[in-house]
Short mmCIF file of C-alpha atoms in Angstrom, two decimals:
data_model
loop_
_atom_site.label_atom_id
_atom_site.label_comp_id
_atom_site.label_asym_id
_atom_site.label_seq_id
_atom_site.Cartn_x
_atom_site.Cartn_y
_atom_site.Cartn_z
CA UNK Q 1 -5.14 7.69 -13.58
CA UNK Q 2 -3.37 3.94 -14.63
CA UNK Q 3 -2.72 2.67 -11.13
CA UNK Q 4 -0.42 -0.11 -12.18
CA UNK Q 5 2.30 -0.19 -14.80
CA UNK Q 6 3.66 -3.81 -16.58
CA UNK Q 7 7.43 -4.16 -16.89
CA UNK Q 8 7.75 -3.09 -20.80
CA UNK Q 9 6.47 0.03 -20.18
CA UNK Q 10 8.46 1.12 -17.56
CA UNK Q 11 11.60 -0.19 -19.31
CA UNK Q 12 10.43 1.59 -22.38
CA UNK Q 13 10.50 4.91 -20.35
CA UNK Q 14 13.89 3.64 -19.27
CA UNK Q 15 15.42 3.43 -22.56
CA UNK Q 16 14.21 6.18 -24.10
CA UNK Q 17 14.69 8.62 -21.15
CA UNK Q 18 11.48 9.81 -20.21
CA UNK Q 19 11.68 11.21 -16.54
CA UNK Q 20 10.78 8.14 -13.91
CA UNK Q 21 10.99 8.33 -10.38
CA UNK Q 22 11.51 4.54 -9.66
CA UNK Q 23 11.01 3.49 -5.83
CA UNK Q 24 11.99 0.07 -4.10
CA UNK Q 25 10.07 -0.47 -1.12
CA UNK Q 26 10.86 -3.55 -0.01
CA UNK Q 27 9.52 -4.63 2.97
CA UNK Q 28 7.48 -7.23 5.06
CA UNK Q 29 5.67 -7.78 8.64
CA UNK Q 30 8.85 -9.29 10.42
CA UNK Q 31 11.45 -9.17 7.77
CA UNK Q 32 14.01 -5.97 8.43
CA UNK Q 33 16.14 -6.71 6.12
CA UNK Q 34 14.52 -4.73 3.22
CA UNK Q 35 17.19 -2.28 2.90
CA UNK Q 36 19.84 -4.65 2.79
CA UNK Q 37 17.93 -7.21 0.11
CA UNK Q 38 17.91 -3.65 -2.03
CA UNK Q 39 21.55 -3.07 -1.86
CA UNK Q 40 22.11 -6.74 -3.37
CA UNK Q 41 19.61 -6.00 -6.21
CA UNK Q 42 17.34 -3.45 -7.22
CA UNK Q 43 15.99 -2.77 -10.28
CA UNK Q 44 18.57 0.23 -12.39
CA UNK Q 45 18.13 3.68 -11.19
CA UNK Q 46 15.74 2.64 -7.92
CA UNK Q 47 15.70 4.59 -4.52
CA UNK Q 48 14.85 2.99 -1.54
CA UNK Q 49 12.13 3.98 0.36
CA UNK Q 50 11.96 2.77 4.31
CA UNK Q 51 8.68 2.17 4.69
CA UNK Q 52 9.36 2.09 8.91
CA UNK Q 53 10.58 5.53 8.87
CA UNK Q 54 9.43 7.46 5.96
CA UNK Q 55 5.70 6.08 5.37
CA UNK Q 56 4.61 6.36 9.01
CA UNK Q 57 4.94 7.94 11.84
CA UNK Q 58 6.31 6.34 15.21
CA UNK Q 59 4.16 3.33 16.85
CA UNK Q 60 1.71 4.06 19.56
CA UNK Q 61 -1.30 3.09 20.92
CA UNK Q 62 -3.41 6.02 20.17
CA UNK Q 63 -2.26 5.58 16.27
CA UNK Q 64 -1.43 2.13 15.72
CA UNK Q 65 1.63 0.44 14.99
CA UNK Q 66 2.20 2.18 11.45
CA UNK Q 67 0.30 5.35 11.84
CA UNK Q 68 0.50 8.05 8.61
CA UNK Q 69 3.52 9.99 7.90
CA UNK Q 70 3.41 13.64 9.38
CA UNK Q 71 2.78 15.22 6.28
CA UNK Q 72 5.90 17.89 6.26
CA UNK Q 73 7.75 15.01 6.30
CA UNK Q 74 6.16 13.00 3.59
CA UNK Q 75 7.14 15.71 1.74
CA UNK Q 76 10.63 15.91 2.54
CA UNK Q 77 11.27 12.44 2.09
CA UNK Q 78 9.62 12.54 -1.34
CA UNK Q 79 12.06 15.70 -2.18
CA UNK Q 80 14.57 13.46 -0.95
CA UNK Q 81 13.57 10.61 -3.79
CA UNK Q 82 13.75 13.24 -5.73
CA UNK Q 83 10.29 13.50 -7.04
CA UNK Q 84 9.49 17.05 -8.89
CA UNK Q 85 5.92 18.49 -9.89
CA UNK Q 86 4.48 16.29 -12.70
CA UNK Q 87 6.70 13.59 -12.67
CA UNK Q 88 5.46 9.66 -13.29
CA UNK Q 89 6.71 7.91 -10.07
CA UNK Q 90 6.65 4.09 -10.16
CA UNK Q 91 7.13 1.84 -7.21
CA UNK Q 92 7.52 -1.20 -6.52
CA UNK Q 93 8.40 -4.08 -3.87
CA UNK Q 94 9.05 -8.46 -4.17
CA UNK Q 95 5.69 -9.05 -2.48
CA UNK Q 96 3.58 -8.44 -5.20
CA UNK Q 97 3.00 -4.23 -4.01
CA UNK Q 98 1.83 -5.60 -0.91
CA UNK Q 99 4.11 -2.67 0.64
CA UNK Q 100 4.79 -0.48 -2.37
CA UNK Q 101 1.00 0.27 -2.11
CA UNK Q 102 1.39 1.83 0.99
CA UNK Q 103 3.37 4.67 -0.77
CA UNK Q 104 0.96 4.60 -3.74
CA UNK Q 105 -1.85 5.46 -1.71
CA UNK Q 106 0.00 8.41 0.27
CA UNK Q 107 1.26 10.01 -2.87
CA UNK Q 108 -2.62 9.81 -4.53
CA UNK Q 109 -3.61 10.95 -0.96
CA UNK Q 110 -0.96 13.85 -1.21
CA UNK Q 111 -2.08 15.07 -4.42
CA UNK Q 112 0.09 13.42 -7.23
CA UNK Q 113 -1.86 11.80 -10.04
CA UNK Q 114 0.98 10.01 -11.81
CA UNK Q 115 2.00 7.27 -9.42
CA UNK Q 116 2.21 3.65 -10.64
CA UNK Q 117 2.88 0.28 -9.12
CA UNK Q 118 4.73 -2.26 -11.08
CA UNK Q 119 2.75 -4.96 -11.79
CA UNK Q 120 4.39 -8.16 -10.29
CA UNK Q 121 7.28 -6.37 -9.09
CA UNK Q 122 10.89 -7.28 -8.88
CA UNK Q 123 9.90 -10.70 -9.62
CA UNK Q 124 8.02 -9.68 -12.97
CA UNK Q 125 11.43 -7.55 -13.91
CA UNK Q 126 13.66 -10.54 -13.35
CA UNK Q 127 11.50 -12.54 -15.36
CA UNK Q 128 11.47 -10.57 -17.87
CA UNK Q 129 15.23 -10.89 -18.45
CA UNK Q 130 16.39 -7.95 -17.36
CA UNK Q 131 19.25 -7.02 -15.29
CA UNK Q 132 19.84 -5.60 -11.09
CA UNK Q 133 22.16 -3.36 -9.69
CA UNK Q 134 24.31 -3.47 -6.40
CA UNK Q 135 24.45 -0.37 -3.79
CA UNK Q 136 22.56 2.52 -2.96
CA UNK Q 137 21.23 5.23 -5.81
CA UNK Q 138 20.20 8.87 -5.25
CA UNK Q 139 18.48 11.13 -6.74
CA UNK Q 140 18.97 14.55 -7.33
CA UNK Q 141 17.05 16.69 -4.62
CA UNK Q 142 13.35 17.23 -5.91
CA UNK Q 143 10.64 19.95 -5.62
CA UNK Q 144 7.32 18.31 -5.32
CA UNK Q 145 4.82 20.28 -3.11
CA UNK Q 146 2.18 17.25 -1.58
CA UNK Q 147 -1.25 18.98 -1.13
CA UNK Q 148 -2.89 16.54 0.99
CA UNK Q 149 -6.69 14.54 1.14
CA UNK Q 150 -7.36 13.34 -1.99
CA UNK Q 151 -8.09 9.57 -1.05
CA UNK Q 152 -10.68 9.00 1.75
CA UNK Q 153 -10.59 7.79 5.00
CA UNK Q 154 -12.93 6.53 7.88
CA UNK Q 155 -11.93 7.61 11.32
CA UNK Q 156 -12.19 5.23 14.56
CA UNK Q 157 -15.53 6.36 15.53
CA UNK Q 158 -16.99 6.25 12.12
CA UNK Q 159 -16.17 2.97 11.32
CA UNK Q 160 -18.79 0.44 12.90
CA UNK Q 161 -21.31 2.95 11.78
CA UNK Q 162 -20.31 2.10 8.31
CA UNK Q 163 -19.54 -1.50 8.50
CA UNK Q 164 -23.91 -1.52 9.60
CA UNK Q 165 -24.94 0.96 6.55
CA UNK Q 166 -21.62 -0.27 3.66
CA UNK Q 167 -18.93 -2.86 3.46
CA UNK Q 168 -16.34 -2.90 5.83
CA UNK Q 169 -13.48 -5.17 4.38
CA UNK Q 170 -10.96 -6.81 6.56
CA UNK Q 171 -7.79 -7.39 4.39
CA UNK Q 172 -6.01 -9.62 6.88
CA UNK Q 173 -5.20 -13.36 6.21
CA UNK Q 174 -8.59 -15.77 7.76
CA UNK Q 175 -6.95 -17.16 10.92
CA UNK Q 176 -5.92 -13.73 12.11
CA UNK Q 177 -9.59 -12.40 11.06
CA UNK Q 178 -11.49 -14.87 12.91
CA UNK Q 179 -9.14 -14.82 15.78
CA UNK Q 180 -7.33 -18.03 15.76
CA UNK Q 181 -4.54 -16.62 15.52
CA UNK Q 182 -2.76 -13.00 16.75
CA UNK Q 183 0.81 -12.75 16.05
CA UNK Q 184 1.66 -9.03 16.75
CA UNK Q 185 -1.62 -7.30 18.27
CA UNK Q 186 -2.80 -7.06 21.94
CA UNK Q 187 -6.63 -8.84 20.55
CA UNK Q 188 -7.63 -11.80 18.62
CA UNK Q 189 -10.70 -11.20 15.93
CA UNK Q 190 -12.04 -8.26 14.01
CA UNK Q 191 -14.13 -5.49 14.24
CA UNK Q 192 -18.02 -6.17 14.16
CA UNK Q 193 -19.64 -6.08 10.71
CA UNK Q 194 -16.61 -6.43 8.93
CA UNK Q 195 -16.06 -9.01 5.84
CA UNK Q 196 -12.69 -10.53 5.21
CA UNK Q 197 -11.35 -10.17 1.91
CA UNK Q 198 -7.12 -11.12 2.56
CA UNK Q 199 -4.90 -8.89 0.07
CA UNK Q 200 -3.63 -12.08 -1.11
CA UNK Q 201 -6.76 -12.94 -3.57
CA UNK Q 202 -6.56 -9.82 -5.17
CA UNK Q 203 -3.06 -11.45 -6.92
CA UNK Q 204 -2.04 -14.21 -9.31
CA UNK Q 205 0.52 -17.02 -8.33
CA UNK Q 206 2.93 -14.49 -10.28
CA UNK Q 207 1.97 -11.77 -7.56
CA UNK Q 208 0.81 -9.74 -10.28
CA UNK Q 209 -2.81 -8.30 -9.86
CA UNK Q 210 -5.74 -10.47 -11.52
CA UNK Q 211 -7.83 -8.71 -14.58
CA UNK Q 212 -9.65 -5.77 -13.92
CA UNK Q 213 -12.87 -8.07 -14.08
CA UNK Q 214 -12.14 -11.09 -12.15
CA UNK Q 215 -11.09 -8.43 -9.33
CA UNK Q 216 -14.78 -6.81 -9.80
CA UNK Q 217 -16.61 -10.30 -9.86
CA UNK Q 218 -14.59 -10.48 -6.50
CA UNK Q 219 -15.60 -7.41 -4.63
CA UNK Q 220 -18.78 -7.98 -6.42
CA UNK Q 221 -19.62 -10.91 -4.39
CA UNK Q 222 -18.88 -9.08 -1.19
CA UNK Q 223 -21.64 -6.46 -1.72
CA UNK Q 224 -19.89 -4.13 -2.93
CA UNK Q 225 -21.20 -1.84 -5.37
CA UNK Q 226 -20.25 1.73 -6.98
CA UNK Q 227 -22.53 3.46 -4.80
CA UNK Q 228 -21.82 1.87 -1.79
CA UNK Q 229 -19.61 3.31 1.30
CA UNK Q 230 -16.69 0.94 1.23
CA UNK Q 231 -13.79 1.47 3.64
CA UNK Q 232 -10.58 -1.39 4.26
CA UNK Q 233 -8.51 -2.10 7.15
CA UNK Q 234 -5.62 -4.42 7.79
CA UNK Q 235 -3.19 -5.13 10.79
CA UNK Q 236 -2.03 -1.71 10.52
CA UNK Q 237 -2.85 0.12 7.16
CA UNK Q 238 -0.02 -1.32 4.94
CA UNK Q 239 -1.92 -3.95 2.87
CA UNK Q 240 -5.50 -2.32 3.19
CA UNK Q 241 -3.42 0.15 0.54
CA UNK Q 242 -3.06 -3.18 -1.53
CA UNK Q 243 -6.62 -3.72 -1.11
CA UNK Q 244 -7.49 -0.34 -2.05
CA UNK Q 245 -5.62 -0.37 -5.41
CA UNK Q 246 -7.46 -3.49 -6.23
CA UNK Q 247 -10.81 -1.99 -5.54
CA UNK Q 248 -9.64 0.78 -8.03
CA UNK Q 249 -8.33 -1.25 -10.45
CA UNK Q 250 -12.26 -3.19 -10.12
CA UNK Q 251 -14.14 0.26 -10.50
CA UNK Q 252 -14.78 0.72 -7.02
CA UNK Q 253 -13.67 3.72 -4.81
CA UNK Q 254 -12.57 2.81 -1.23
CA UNK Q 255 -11.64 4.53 2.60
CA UNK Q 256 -8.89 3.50 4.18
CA UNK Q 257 -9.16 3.07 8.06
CA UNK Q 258 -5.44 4.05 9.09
CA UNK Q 259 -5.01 2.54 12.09
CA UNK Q 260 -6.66 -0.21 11.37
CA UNK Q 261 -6.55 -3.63 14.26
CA UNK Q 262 -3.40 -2.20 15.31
CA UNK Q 263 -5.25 1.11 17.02
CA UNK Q 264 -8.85 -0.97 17.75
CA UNK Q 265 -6.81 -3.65 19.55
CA UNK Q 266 -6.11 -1.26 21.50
CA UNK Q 267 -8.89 0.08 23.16
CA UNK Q 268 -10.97 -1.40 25.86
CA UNK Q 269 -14.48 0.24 25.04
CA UNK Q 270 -14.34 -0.88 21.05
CA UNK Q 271 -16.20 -4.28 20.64
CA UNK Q 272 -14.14 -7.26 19.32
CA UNK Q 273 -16.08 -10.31 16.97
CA UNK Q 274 -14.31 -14.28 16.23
CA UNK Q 275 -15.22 -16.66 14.46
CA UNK Q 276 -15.16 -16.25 10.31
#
């Protein structure tokens, strides 16, 4: 399974008509204009994808502030892209698949082995010289049946237990990490145990992903090895996907901790560590 695809590939499918379900998910922590940034440009033949509505479900503090989709209504949405049994889905985002990797990782979770994230982007499309459209796109209605639980994850009560006996990665940027700074969630710091490892190293000043092997020497010098129990959690689950699909792209199989600081935050009894 190729987790990313580069920009001459997925025009080649464009131009000679193979089947591609293209997907725009642009978004970004405090940015809502997403949809509206699509509808100025998008790359040909893209549908939008709103990753508030249709990759999670509602905020709360038992499930964070991006909690998983419900998934009947994964489903629908991705019948709504238009996505059929067996088709290649690409997605994409302009923030280096910081976002579009949310929607990677629940389409591997539901089941669907030919999902791809543009390398670099919008930005690497643009670069490459070719051309936007205007307005909204649509699909025909699709078919897909999602069969859920194919990627792992690490529940709230499992997780200091494996931060003591694997790696427990913290993809958020340092300040936030070692609690200098909280923009969004009710604590400052992260959870004991847990190594930070921001989303942001795993890319290039291009925002596309670095080589398979610098992104091993990477995890490599975290501890992390192919028999070890990794699991990665962010402010809320978005970029730990990032991080995921970089540990992938390295070799190395890794949990995802949905709720991530957004749910721990939360609770009164869970322990809280500063400092880096």
């Amino acid at each position: 399974m190729e987790t990313l695809m580069d920009v001459q590939a997925l025009r080649n499918r464009m131009t000679s008509g193979r089947q591609t379900v293209l997907l725009d998910v642009r978004w970004a922590l405090g940015n809502p204009h997403g949809h509206e940034q699509y509808r100025s440009a998008h790359i040909p033949g893209a549908v939008y994808v709103d990753l508030e509505t249709q990759l999670c479900s509602p905020p709360s503090a038992a499930g964070g502030r991006h909690p998983l989709p419900e998934p009947a209504a994964l489903e629908e949405a991705a019948r709504q892209w238009g996505i059929n049994d067996g088709d290649v889905v690409v997605a994409y985002d302009d923030t280096g698949n910081l976002a579009a990797a949310r929607l990677w990782w629940l389409l591997r979770n539901a089941g669907l082995t030919s999902v791809h994230l543009l390398d670099g982007g919008l930005a690497a499309w643009l670069a490459a010289g070719y051309g936007t459209e205007r307005g909204e796109e649509q699909h025909c209605l699709g078919d897909v049946t999602l069969d859920f639980g194919h990627m792992p994850v690490v529940r709230t009560e499992d997780v200091l237990a494996l931060a003591r006996s694997g790696v427990l990665l913290d993809a958020r940027a340092p300040e936030r990490f070692s609690g200098e700074s909280e923009p969004v969630d009710p604590k400052a710091g992260h959870i004991p145990g847990a190594l930070n490892s921001p989303t942001a190293g795993n890319l290039t000043a291009q925002k596309t992903f670095l080589p398979a092997a610098e992104l091993r020497r990477r995890f490599a010098a975290l501890g992390i090895t192919e028999t070890a129990d990794v699991a990665v959690y962010c402010g809320s689950g978005i970029t730990a996907a990032h991080e995921i699909a970089a540990l992938e792209l390295a070799g190395f199989r890794a949990a995802l901790y949905p709720g991530s600081w957004s749910q721990w935050s939360q609770r009164a009894d869970l322990p809280v560590a500063t400092g880096p």
